[in-house]
Short mmCIF file of N, CA and C in Angstrom, two decimals:
data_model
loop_
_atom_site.label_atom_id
_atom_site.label_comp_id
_atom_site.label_asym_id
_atom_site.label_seq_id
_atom_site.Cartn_x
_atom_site.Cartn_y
_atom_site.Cartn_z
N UNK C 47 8.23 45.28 -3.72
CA UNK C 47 8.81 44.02 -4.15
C UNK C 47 8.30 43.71 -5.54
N UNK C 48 9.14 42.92 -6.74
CA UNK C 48 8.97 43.39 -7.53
C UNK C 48 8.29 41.53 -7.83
N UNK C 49 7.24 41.79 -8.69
CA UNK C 49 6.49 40.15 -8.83
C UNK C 49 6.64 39.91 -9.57
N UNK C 50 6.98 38.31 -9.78
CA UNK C 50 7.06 37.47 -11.04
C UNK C 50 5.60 37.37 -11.72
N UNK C 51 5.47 37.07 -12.60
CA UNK C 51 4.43 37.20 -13.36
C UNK C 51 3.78 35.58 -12.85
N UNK C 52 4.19 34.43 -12.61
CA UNK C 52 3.15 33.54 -11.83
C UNK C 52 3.14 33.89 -10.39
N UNK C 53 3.79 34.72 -9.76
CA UNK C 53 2.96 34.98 -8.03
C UNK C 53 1.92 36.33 -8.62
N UNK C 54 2.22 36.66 -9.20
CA UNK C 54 1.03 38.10 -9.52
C UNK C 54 0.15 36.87 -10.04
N UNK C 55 -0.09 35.97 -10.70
CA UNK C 55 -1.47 35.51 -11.02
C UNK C 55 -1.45 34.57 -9.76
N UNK C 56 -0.91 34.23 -9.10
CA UNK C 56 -1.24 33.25 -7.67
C UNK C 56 -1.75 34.34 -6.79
N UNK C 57 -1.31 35.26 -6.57
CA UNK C 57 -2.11 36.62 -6.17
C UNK C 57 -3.55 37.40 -6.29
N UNK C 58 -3.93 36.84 -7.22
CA UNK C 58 -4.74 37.50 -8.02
C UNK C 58 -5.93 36.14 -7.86
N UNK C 59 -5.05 35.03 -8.18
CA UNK C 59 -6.73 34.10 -7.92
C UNK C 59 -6.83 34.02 -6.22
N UNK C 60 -6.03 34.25 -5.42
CA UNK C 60 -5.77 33.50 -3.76
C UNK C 60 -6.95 35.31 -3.62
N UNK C 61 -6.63 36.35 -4.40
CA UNK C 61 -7.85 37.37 -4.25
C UNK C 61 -8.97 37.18 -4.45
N UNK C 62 -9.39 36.52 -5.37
CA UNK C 62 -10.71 36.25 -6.16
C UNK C 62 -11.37 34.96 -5.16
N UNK C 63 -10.47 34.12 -4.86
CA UNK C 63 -10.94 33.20 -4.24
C UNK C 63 -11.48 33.73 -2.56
N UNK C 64 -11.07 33.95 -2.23
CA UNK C 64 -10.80 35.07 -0.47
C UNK C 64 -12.22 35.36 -0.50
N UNK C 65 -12.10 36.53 -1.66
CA UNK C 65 -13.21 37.63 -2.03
C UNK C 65 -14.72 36.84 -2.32
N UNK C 66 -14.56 35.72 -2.74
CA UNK C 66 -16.15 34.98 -3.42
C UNK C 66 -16.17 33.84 -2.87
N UNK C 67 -17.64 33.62 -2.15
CA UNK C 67 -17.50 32.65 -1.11
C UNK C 67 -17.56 31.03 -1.76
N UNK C 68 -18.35 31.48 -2.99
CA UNK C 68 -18.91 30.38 -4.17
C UNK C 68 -17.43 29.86 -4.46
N UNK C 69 -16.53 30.34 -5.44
CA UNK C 69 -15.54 30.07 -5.28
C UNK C 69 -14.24 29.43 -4.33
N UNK C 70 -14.61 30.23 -3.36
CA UNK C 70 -13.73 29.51 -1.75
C UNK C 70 -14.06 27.87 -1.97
N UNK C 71 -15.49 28.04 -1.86
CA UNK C 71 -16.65 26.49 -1.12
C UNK C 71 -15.66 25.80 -2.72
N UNK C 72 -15.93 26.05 -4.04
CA UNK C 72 -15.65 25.21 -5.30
C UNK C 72 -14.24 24.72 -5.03
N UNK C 73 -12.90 25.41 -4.57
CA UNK C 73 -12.05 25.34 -4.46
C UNK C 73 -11.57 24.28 -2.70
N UNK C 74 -12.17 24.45 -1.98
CA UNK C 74 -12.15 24.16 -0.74
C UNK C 74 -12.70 22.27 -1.30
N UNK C 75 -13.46 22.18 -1.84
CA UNK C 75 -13.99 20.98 -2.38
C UNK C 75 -13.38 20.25 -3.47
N UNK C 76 -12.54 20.95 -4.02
CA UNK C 76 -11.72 20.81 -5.11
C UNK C 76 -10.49 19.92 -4.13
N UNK C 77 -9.73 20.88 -2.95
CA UNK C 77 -8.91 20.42 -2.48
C UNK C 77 -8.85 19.24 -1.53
N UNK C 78 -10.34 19.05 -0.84
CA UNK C 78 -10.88 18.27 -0.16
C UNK C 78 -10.58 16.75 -1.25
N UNK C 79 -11.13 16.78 -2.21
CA UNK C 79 -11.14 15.78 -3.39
C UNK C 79 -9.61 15.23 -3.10
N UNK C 80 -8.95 15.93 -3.89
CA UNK C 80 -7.53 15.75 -4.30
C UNK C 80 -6.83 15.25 -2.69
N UNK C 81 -7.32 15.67 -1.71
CA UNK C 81 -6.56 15.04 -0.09
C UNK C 81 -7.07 13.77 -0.34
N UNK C 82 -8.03 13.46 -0.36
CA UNK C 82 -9.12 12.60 -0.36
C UNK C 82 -8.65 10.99 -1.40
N UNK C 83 -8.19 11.74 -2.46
CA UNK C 83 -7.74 10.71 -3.70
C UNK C 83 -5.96 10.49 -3.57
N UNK C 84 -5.45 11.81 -2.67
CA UNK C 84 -3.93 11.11 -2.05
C UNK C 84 -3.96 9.76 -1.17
N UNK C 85 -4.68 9.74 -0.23
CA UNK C 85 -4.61 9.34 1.07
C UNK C 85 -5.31 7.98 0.25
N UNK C 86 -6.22 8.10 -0.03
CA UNK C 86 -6.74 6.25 -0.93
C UNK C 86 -5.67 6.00 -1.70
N UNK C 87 -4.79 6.78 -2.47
CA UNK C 87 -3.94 6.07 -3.21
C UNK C 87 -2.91 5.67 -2.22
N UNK C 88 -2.04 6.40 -1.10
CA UNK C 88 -1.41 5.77 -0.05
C UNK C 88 -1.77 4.76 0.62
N UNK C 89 -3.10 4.63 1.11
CA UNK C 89 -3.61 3.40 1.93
C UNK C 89 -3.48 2.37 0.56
N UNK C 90 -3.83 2.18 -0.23
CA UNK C 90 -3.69 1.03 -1.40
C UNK C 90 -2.09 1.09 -1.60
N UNK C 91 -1.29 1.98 -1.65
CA UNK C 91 0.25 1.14 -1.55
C UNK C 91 0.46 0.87 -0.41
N UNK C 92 -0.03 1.12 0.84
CA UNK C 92 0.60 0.22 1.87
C UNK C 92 -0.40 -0.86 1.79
N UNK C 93 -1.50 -1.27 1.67
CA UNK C 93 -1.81 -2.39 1.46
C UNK C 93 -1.15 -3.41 0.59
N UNK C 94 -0.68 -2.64 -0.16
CA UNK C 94 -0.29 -3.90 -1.17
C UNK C 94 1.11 -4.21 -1.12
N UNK C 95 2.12 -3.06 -0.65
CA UNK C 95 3.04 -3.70 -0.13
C UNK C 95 3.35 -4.88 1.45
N UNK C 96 2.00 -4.41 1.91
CA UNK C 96 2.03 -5.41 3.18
C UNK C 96 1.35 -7.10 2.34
N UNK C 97 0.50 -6.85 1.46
CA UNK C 97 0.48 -7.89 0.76
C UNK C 97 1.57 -8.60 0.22
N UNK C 98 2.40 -7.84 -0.25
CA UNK C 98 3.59 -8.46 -1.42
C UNK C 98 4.84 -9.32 -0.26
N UNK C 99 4.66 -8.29 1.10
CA UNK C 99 5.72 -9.03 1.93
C UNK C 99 4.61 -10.36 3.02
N UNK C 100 3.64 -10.19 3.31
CA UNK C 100 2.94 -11.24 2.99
C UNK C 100 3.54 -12.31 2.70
N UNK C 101 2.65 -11.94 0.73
CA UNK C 101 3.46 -13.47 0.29
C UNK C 101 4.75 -13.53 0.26
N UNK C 102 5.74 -13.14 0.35
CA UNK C 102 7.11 -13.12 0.04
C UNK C 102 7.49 -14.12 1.49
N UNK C 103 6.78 -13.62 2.50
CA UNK C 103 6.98 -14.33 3.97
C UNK C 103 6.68 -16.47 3.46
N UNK C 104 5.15 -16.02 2.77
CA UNK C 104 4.89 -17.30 2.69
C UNK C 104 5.40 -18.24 1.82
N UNK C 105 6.36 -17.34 0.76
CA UNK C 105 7.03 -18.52 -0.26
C UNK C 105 8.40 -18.84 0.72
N UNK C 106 8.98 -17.87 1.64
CA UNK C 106 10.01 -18.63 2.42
C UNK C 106 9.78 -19.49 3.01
N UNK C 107 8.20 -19.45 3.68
CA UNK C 107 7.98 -21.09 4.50
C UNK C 107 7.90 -22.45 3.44
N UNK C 108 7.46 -21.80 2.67
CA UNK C 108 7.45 -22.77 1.18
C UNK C 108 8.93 -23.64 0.73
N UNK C 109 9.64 -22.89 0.69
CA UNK C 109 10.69 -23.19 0.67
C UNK C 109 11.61 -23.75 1.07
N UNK C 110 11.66 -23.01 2.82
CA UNK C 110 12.01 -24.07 3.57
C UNK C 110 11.36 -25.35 3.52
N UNK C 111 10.39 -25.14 4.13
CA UNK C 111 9.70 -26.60 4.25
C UNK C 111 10.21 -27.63 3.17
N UNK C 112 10.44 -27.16 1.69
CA UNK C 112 10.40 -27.98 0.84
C UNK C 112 11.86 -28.65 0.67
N UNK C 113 12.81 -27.74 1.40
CA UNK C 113 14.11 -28.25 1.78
C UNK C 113 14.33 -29.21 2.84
N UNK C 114 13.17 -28.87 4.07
CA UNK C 114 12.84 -29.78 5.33
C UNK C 114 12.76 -31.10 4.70
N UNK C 115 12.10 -31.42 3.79
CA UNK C 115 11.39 -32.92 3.20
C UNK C 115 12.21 -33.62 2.63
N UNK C 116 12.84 -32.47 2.20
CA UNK C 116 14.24 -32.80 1.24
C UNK C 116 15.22 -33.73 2.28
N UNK C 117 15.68 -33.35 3.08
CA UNK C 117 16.27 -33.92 4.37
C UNK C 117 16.19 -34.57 4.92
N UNK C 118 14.74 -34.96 4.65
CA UNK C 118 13.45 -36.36 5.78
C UNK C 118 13.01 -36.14 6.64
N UNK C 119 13.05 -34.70 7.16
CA UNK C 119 12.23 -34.46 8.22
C UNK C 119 11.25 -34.47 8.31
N UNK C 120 10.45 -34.88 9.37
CA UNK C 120 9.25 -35.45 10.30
C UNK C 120 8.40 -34.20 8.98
N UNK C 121 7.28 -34.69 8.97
CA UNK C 121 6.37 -33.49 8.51
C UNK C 121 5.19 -32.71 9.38
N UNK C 122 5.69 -32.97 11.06
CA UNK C 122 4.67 -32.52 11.95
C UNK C 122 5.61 -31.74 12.39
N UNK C 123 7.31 -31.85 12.32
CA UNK C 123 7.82 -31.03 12.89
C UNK C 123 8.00 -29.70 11.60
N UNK C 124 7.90 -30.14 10.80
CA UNK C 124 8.09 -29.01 9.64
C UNK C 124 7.01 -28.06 9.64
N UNK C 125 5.89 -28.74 9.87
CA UNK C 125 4.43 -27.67 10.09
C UNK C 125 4.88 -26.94 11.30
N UNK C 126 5.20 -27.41 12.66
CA UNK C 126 5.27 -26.90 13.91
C UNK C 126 6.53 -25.55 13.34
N UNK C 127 7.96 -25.90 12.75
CA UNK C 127 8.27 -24.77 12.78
C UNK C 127 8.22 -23.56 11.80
N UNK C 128 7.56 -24.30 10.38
CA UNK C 128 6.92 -23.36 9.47
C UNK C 128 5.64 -22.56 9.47
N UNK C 129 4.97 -23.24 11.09
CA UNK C 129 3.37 -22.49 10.89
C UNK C 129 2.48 -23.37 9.81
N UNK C 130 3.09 -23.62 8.40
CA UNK C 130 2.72 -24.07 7.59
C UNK C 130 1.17 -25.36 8.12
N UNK C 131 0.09 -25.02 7.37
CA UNK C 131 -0.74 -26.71 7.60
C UNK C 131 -0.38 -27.83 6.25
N UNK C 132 -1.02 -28.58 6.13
CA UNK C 132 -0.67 -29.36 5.73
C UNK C 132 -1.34 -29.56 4.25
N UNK C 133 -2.53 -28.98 4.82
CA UNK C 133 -3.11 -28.34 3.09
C UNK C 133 -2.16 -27.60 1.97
N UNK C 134 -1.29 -26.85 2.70
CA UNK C 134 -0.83 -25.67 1.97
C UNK C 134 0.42 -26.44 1.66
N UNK C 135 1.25 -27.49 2.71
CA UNK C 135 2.13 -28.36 1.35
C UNK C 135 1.83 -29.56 0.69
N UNK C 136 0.12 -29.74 0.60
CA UNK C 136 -0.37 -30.52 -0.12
C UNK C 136 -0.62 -29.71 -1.83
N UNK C 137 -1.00 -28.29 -1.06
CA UNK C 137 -1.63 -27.52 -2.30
C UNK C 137 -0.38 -26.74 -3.32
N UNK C 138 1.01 -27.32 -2.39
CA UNK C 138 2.21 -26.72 -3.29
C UNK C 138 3.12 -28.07 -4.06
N UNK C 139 2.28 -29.26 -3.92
CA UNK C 139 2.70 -30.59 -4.68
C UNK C 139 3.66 -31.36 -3.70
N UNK C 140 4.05 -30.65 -2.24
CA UNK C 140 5.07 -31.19 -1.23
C UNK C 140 4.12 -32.83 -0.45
N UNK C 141 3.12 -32.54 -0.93
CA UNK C 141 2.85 -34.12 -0.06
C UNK C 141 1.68 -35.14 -0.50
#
């Protein structure tokens, strides 16, 4: 079979590497790293997209609510169906 000139050098180090244990361990640690720095960079985008929908959840209660008031509704029933306390539509200028 006739080799491209990058599998003859992928050949040639996957030999060198095989062959030298120093090398294996440098490379084996090399790849360990790089799994290592995928998987933290994945866990930090799902964190932060569970953050972003998070808040995205909490500006809809925001919102509503601020339409609730708008209307005259009770503001114990607006907490009861927004979850919302009362700090948080004090701390958004709603009361």
């Amino acid at each position: 079979v006739d080799k491209t000139p990058d599998l003859s050098k992928a050949f040639t180090i996957l030999e060198q590497y095989s062959n030298d244990p120093q090398k294996r361990n440098e490379l084996e640690a090399k790849l360990k790293s790089d799994r290592d720095y995928a998987y933290d960079l994945a866990a930090r985008f799902e964190a932060g997209e569970l953050q972003g929908i998070e808040k995205g959840a909490e500006k809809e209660k925001l919102k509503s609510a601020r339409k609730m008031l708008q209307k005259g509704m009770d503001v114990d029933m607006i907490l009861e169906i927004t979850g919302l306390s009362k700090k948080d539509l004090k701390d958004h200028g709603m009361l």
